[in-house]
Amino acid sequence: MDCINGRLGGGGGGGGGGGGGSEDAPTESPQQQPAQNRRVQAFPPAAAGGVGSPASGGGGGGEPSRSRPRRQTLNRMRVYKATEKDCVGGGGEPQECVICFEEFAEGDEMGRLECWCKFHRHCIREWWDKKGVGACPTHQLQE
């Protein structure tokens, strides 16, 4: 306990353990309230996207924390032009957008999500407007 009080108290000498009650109260107060400290300092674990974090949609946030995941998700969609490889599957069958059911064509503007699912860019933007930014139509239906 002397080591803890020494660090918190600013390096004071090794005074006896029982005597100055009013001097000990300020240095021991943070140690006596660890639950309150954890609640105040809960942001770093929440930043990792844990349960109950603003990033996971589990409360605990004001407007700035709600907007942050939206920007990150938008930045994580790769927009590119479709190539022949995007248009034809491994077995030679044509590939299609699962939102509009139209086949991909070379030069179409595509959007690929972090899960590697790909769609027409305008289709996924419309989907997000209706269902929420970041939602993958393919994986949302599987859950």
PDB file of C-alpha atoms in Angstrom:
ATOM      1  CA  MET A   1       0.000   0.000   0.000  1.00  0.00           C
ATOM      2  CA  ASP A   2       2.939   2.350   0.618  1.00  0.00           C
ATOM      3  CA  CYS A   3       4.039   1.991  -3.019  1.00  0.00           C
ATOM      4  CA  ILE A   4       0.597   2.920  -4.285  1.00  0.00           C
ATOM      5  CA  ASN A   5       0.294   5.881  -1.911  1.00  0.00           C
ATOM      6  CA  GLY A   6       3.817   6.998  -2.811  1.00  0.00           C
ATOM      7  CA  ARG A   7       2.978   7.108  -6.533  1.00  0.00           C
ATOM      8  CA  LEU A   8      -0.403   8.740  -6.112  1.00  0.00           C
ATOM      9  CA  GLY A   9       0.743  11.150  -3.457  1.00  0.00           C
ATOM     10  CA  GLY A  10       3.576  12.527  -5.566  1.00  0.00           C
ATOM     11  CA  GLY A  11       6.483  10.699  -3.935  1.00  0.00           C
ATOM     12  CA  GLY A  12       6.010  11.721  -0.303  1.00  0.00           C
ATOM     13  CA  GLY A  13       8.075  10.066   2.424  1.00  0.00           C
ATOM     14  CA  GLY A  14       7.162   6.804   4.116  1.00  0.00           C
ATOM     15  CA  GLY A  15       4.797   8.067   6.772  1.00  0.00           C
ATOM     16  CA  GLY A  16       3.119   5.616   9.143  1.00  0.00           C
ATOM     17  CA  GLY A  17       0.074   3.725   7.985  1.00  0.00           C
ATOM     18  CA  GLY A  18      -2.621   4.901  10.411  1.00  0.00           C
ATOM     19  CA  GLY A  19      -2.144   8.481  11.556  1.00  0.00           C
ATOM     20  CA  GLY A  20      -3.231  11.468   9.300  1.00  0.00           C
ATOM     21  CA  GLY A  21      -6.714  10.487   8.183  1.00  0.00           C
ATOM     22  CA  SER A  22      -7.326  13.681   6.198  1.00  0.00           C
ATOM     23  CA  GLU A  23      -4.001  13.359   4.350  1.00  0.00           C
ATOM     24  CA  ASP A  24      -4.643   9.736   3.367  1.00  0.00           C
ATOM     25  CA  ALA A  25      -8.192  10.305   2.057  1.00  0.00           C
ATOM     26  CA  PRO A  26      -7.278  12.145  -1.184  1.00  0.00           C
ATOM     27  CA  THR A  27      -4.535   9.679  -2.165  1.00  0.00           C
ATOM     28  CA  GLU A  28      -6.610   6.565  -1.434  1.00  0.00           C
ATOM     29  CA  SER A  29      -9.844   7.876  -2.943  1.00  0.00           C
ATOM     30  CA  PRO A  30      -9.131   6.745  -6.538  1.00  0.00           C
ATOM     31  CA  GLN A  31      -8.149   3.286  -5.282  1.00  0.00           C
ATOM     32  CA  GLN A  32     -11.366   2.984  -3.286  1.00  0.00           C
ATOM     33  CA  GLN A  33     -13.529   3.781  -6.333  1.00  0.00           C
ATOM     34  CA  PRO A  34     -12.272   1.510  -9.117  1.00  0.00           C
ATOM     35  CA  ALA A  35     -15.767   0.911 -10.512  1.00  0.00           C
ATOM     36  CA  GLN A  36     -16.307   4.628 -11.024  1.00  0.00           C
ATOM     37  CA  ASN A  37     -12.905   4.969 -12.675  1.00  0.00           C
ATOM     38  CA  ARG A  38     -13.674   2.107 -15.036  1.00  0.00           C
ATOM     39  CA  ARG A  39     -16.945   3.706 -16.103  1.00  0.00           C
ATOM     40  CA  VAL A  40     -15.226   7.010 -16.784  1.00  0.00           C
ATOM     41  CA  GLN A  41     -12.388   5.280 -18.642  1.00  0.00           C
ATOM     42  CA  ALA A  42     -14.605   2.844 -20.574  1.00  0.00           C
ATOM     43  CA  PHE A  43     -13.934   4.587 -23.905  1.00  0.00           C
ATOM     44  CA  PRO A  44     -10.687   2.756 -24.856  1.00  0.00           C
ATOM     45  CA  PRO A  45     -12.264  -0.760 -24.811  1.00  0.00           C
ATOM     46  CA  ALA A  46     -15.318   0.631 -26.608  1.00  0.00           C
ATOM     47  CA  ALA A  47     -13.070   2.078 -29.310  1.00  0.00           C
ATOM     48  CA  ALA A  48     -12.127  -1.483 -30.208  1.00  0.00           C
ATOM     49  CA  GLY A  49     -15.764  -2.132 -31.121  1.00  0.00           C
ATOM     50  CA  GLY A  50     -16.618  -4.280 -28.123  1.00  0.00           C
ATOM     51  CA  VAL A  51     -20.122  -5.123 -26.943  1.00  0.00           C
ATOM     52  CA  GLY A  52     -21.927  -2.060 -25.702  1.00  0.00           C
ATOM     53  CA  SER A  53     -19.626   0.275 -27.561  1.00  0.00           C
ATOM     54  CA  PRO A  54     -20.882   3.081 -29.754  1.00  0.00           C
ATOM     55  CA  ALA A  55     -19.299   1.329 -32.732  1.00  0.00           C
ATOM     56  CA  SER A  56     -21.340  -1.807 -32.089  1.00  0.00           C
ATOM     57  CA  GLY A  57     -24.559   0.163 -31.686  1.00  0.00           C
ATOM     58  CA  GLY A  58     -24.806  -0.640 -27.989  1.00  0.00           C
ATOM     59  CA  GLY A  59     -25.519   2.700 -26.366  1.00  0.00           C
ATOM     60  CA  GLY A  60     -23.030   4.878 -24.594  1.00  0.00           C
ATOM     61  CA  GLY A  61     -22.591   7.593 -27.134  1.00  0.00           C
ATOM     62  CA  GLY A  62     -23.497  11.044 -28.228  1.00  0.00           C
ATOM     63  CA  GLU A  63     -23.693  12.247 -31.783  1.00  0.00           C
ATOM     64  CA  PRO A  64     -19.919  12.301 -32.542  1.00  0.00           C
ATOM     65  CA  SER A  65     -19.475   8.602 -31.706  1.00  0.00           C
ATOM     66  CA  ARG A  66     -22.492   7.636 -33.837  1.00  0.00           C
ATOM     67  CA  SER A  67     -21.131   9.424 -36.887  1.00  0.00           C
ATOM     68  CA  ARG A  68     -17.617   7.947 -36.630  1.00  0.00           C
ATOM     69  CA  PRO A  69     -18.496   4.357 -37.669  1.00  0.00           C
ATOM     70  CA  ARG A  70     -20.484   5.675 -40.607  1.00  0.00           C
ATOM     71  CA  ARG A  71     -17.458   7.545 -42.027  1.00  0.00           C
ATOM     72  CA  GLN A  72     -15.164   4.587 -41.413  1.00  0.00           C
ATOM     73  CA  THR A  73     -17.560   2.227 -43.151  1.00  0.00           C
ATOM     74  CA  LEU A  74     -17.887   4.514 -46.153  1.00  0.00           C
ATOM     75  CA  ASN A  75     -14.104   4.707 -46.407  1.00  0.00           C
ATOM     76  CA  ARG A  76     -13.859   0.912 -46.264  1.00  0.00           C
ATOM     77  CA  MET A  77     -15.910   0.368 -49.412  1.00  0.00           C
ATOM     78  CA  ARG A  78     -13.576   0.074 -52.364  1.00  0.00           C
ATOM     79  CA  VAL A  79     -14.999   1.707 -55.482  1.00  0.00           C
ATOM     80  CA  TYR A  80     -13.572   0.524 -58.799  1.00  0.00           C
ATOM     81  CA  LYS A  81     -14.447  -0.250 -62.419  1.00  0.00           C
ATOM     82  CA  ALA A  82     -15.518  -3.827 -63.167  1.00  0.00           C
ATOM     83  CA  THR A  83     -13.127  -5.964 -65.167  1.00  0.00           C
ATOM     84  CA  GLU A  84     -13.817  -9.143 -67.118  1.00  0.00           C
ATOM     85  CA  LYS A  85     -12.847 -11.105 -64.009  1.00  0.00           C
ATOM     86  CA  ASP A  86     -15.659  -9.401 -62.037  1.00  0.00           C
ATOM     87  CA  CYS A  87     -18.198 -10.253 -64.735  1.00  0.00           C
ATOM     88  CA  VAL A  88     -17.505 -13.991 -65.088  1.00  0.00           C
ATOM     89  CA  GLY A  89     -17.375 -16.549 -62.279  1.00  0.00           C
ATOM     90  CA  GLY A  90     -14.870 -19.371 -61.884  1.00  0.00           C
ATOM     91  CA  GLY A  91     -17.047 -21.765 -63.883  1.00  0.00           C
ATOM     92  CA  GLY A  92     -17.622 -19.298 -66.704  1.00  0.00           C
ATOM     93  CA  GLU A  93     -21.119 -18.314 -65.545  1.00  0.00           C
ATOM     94  CA  PRO A  94     -22.026 -14.607 -65.563  1.00  0.00           C
ATOM     95  CA  GLN A  95     -21.882 -12.821 -62.199  1.00  0.00           C
ATOM     96  CA  GLU A  96     -24.737 -10.578 -61.096  1.00  0.00           C
ATOM     97  CA  CYS A  97     -25.464  -7.941 -58.488  1.00  0.00           C
ATOM     98  CA  VAL A  98     -27.569  -9.548 -55.755  1.00  0.00           C
ATOM     99  CA  ILE A  99     -29.417  -6.277 -55.204  1.00  0.00           C
ATOM    100  CA  CYS A 100     -30.664  -5.504 -58.737  1.00  0.00           C
ATOM    101  CA  PHE A 101     -30.074  -8.992 -60.275  1.00  0.00           C
ATOM    102  CA  GLU A 102     -28.414  -7.467 -63.347  1.00  0.00           C
ATOM    103  CA  GLU A 103     -25.231  -9.015 -64.678  1.00  0.00           C
ATOM    104  CA  PHE A 104     -22.042  -7.076 -64.145  1.00  0.00           C
ATOM    105  CA  ALA A 105     -20.593  -5.516 -67.283  1.00  0.00           C
ATOM    106  CA  GLU A 106     -17.025  -4.430 -67.900  1.00  0.00           C
ATOM    107  CA  GLY A 107     -16.639  -0.804 -66.866  1.00  0.00           C
ATOM    108  CA  ASP A 108     -19.533  -0.798 -64.360  1.00  0.00           C
ATOM    109  CA  GLU A 109     -18.762   1.201 -61.238  1.00  0.00           C
ATOM    110  CA  MET A 110     -18.501  -1.370 -58.458  1.00  0.00           C
ATOM    111  CA  GLY A 111     -18.413  -1.231 -54.681  1.00  0.00           C
ATOM    112  CA  ARG A 112     -16.639  -3.964 -52.711  1.00  0.00           C
ATOM    113  CA  LEU A 113     -17.189  -4.195 -48.963  1.00  0.00           C
ATOM    114  CA  GLU A 114     -14.794  -5.433 -46.279  1.00  0.00           C
ATOM    115  CA  CYS A 115     -16.443  -8.862 -46.466  1.00  0.00           C
ATOM    116  CA  TRP A 116     -15.381  -8.978 -50.173  1.00  0.00           C
ATOM    117  CA  CYS A 117     -18.978  -8.947 -51.418  1.00  0.00           C
ATOM    118  CA  LYS A 118     -19.336  -6.795 -54.509  1.00  0.00           C
ATOM    119  CA  PHE A 119     -22.277  -4.879 -55.923  1.00  0.00           C
ATOM    120  CA  HIS A 120     -22.998  -2.081 -58.343  1.00  0.00           C
ATOM    121  CA  ARG A 121     -21.904   1.056 -56.511  1.00  0.00           C
ATOM    122  CA  HIS A 122     -25.264   2.793 -56.972  1.00  0.00           C
ATOM    123  CA  CYS A 123     -27.110  -0.338 -55.768  1.00  0.00           C
ATOM    124  CA  ILE A 124     -25.191  -0.614 -52.493  1.00  0.00           C
ATOM    125  CA  ARG A 125     -25.574   3.131 -51.865  1.00  0.00           C
ATOM    126  CA  GLU A 126     -29.356   2.839 -52.289  1.00  0.00           C
ATOM    127  CA  TRP A 127     -29.367  -0.255 -50.043  1.00  0.00           C
ATOM    128  CA  TRP A 128     -27.505   1.660 -47.356  1.00  0.00           C
ATOM    129  CA  ASP A 129     -29.961   4.557 -47.617  1.00  0.00           C
ATOM    130  CA  LYS A 130     -32.801   2.131 -46.847  1.00  0.00           C
ATOM    131  CA  LYS A 131     -31.183  -0.434 -44.536  1.00  0.00           C
ATOM    132  CA  GLY A 132     -28.342   1.427 -42.839  1.00  0.00           C
ATOM    133  CA  VAL A 133     -24.787   2.229 -43.790  1.00  0.00           C
ATOM    134  CA  GLY A 134     -22.384  -0.683 -43.682  1.00  0.00           C
ATOM    135  CA  ALA A 135     -24.970  -3.448 -43.963  1.00  0.00           C
ATOM    136  CA  CYS A 136     -24.046  -6.195 -46.427  1.00  0.00           C
ATOM    137  CA  PRO A 137     -27.147  -7.542 -48.202  1.00  0.00           C
ATOM    138  CA  THR A 138     -25.630 -11.005 -48.602  1.00  0.00           C
ATOM    139  CA  HIS A 139     -24.455 -11.425 -45.016  1.00  0.00           C
ATOM    140  CA  GLN A 140     -27.520  -9.741 -43.523  1.00  0.00           C
ATOM    141  CA  LEU A 141     -29.742 -12.406 -45.098  1.00  0.00           C
ATOM    142  CA  GLN A 142     -27.521 -15.239 -43.820  1.00  0.00           C
ATOM    143  CA  GLU A 143     -27.724 -14.146 -40.179  1.00  0.00           C
TER     144      GLU A 143
END
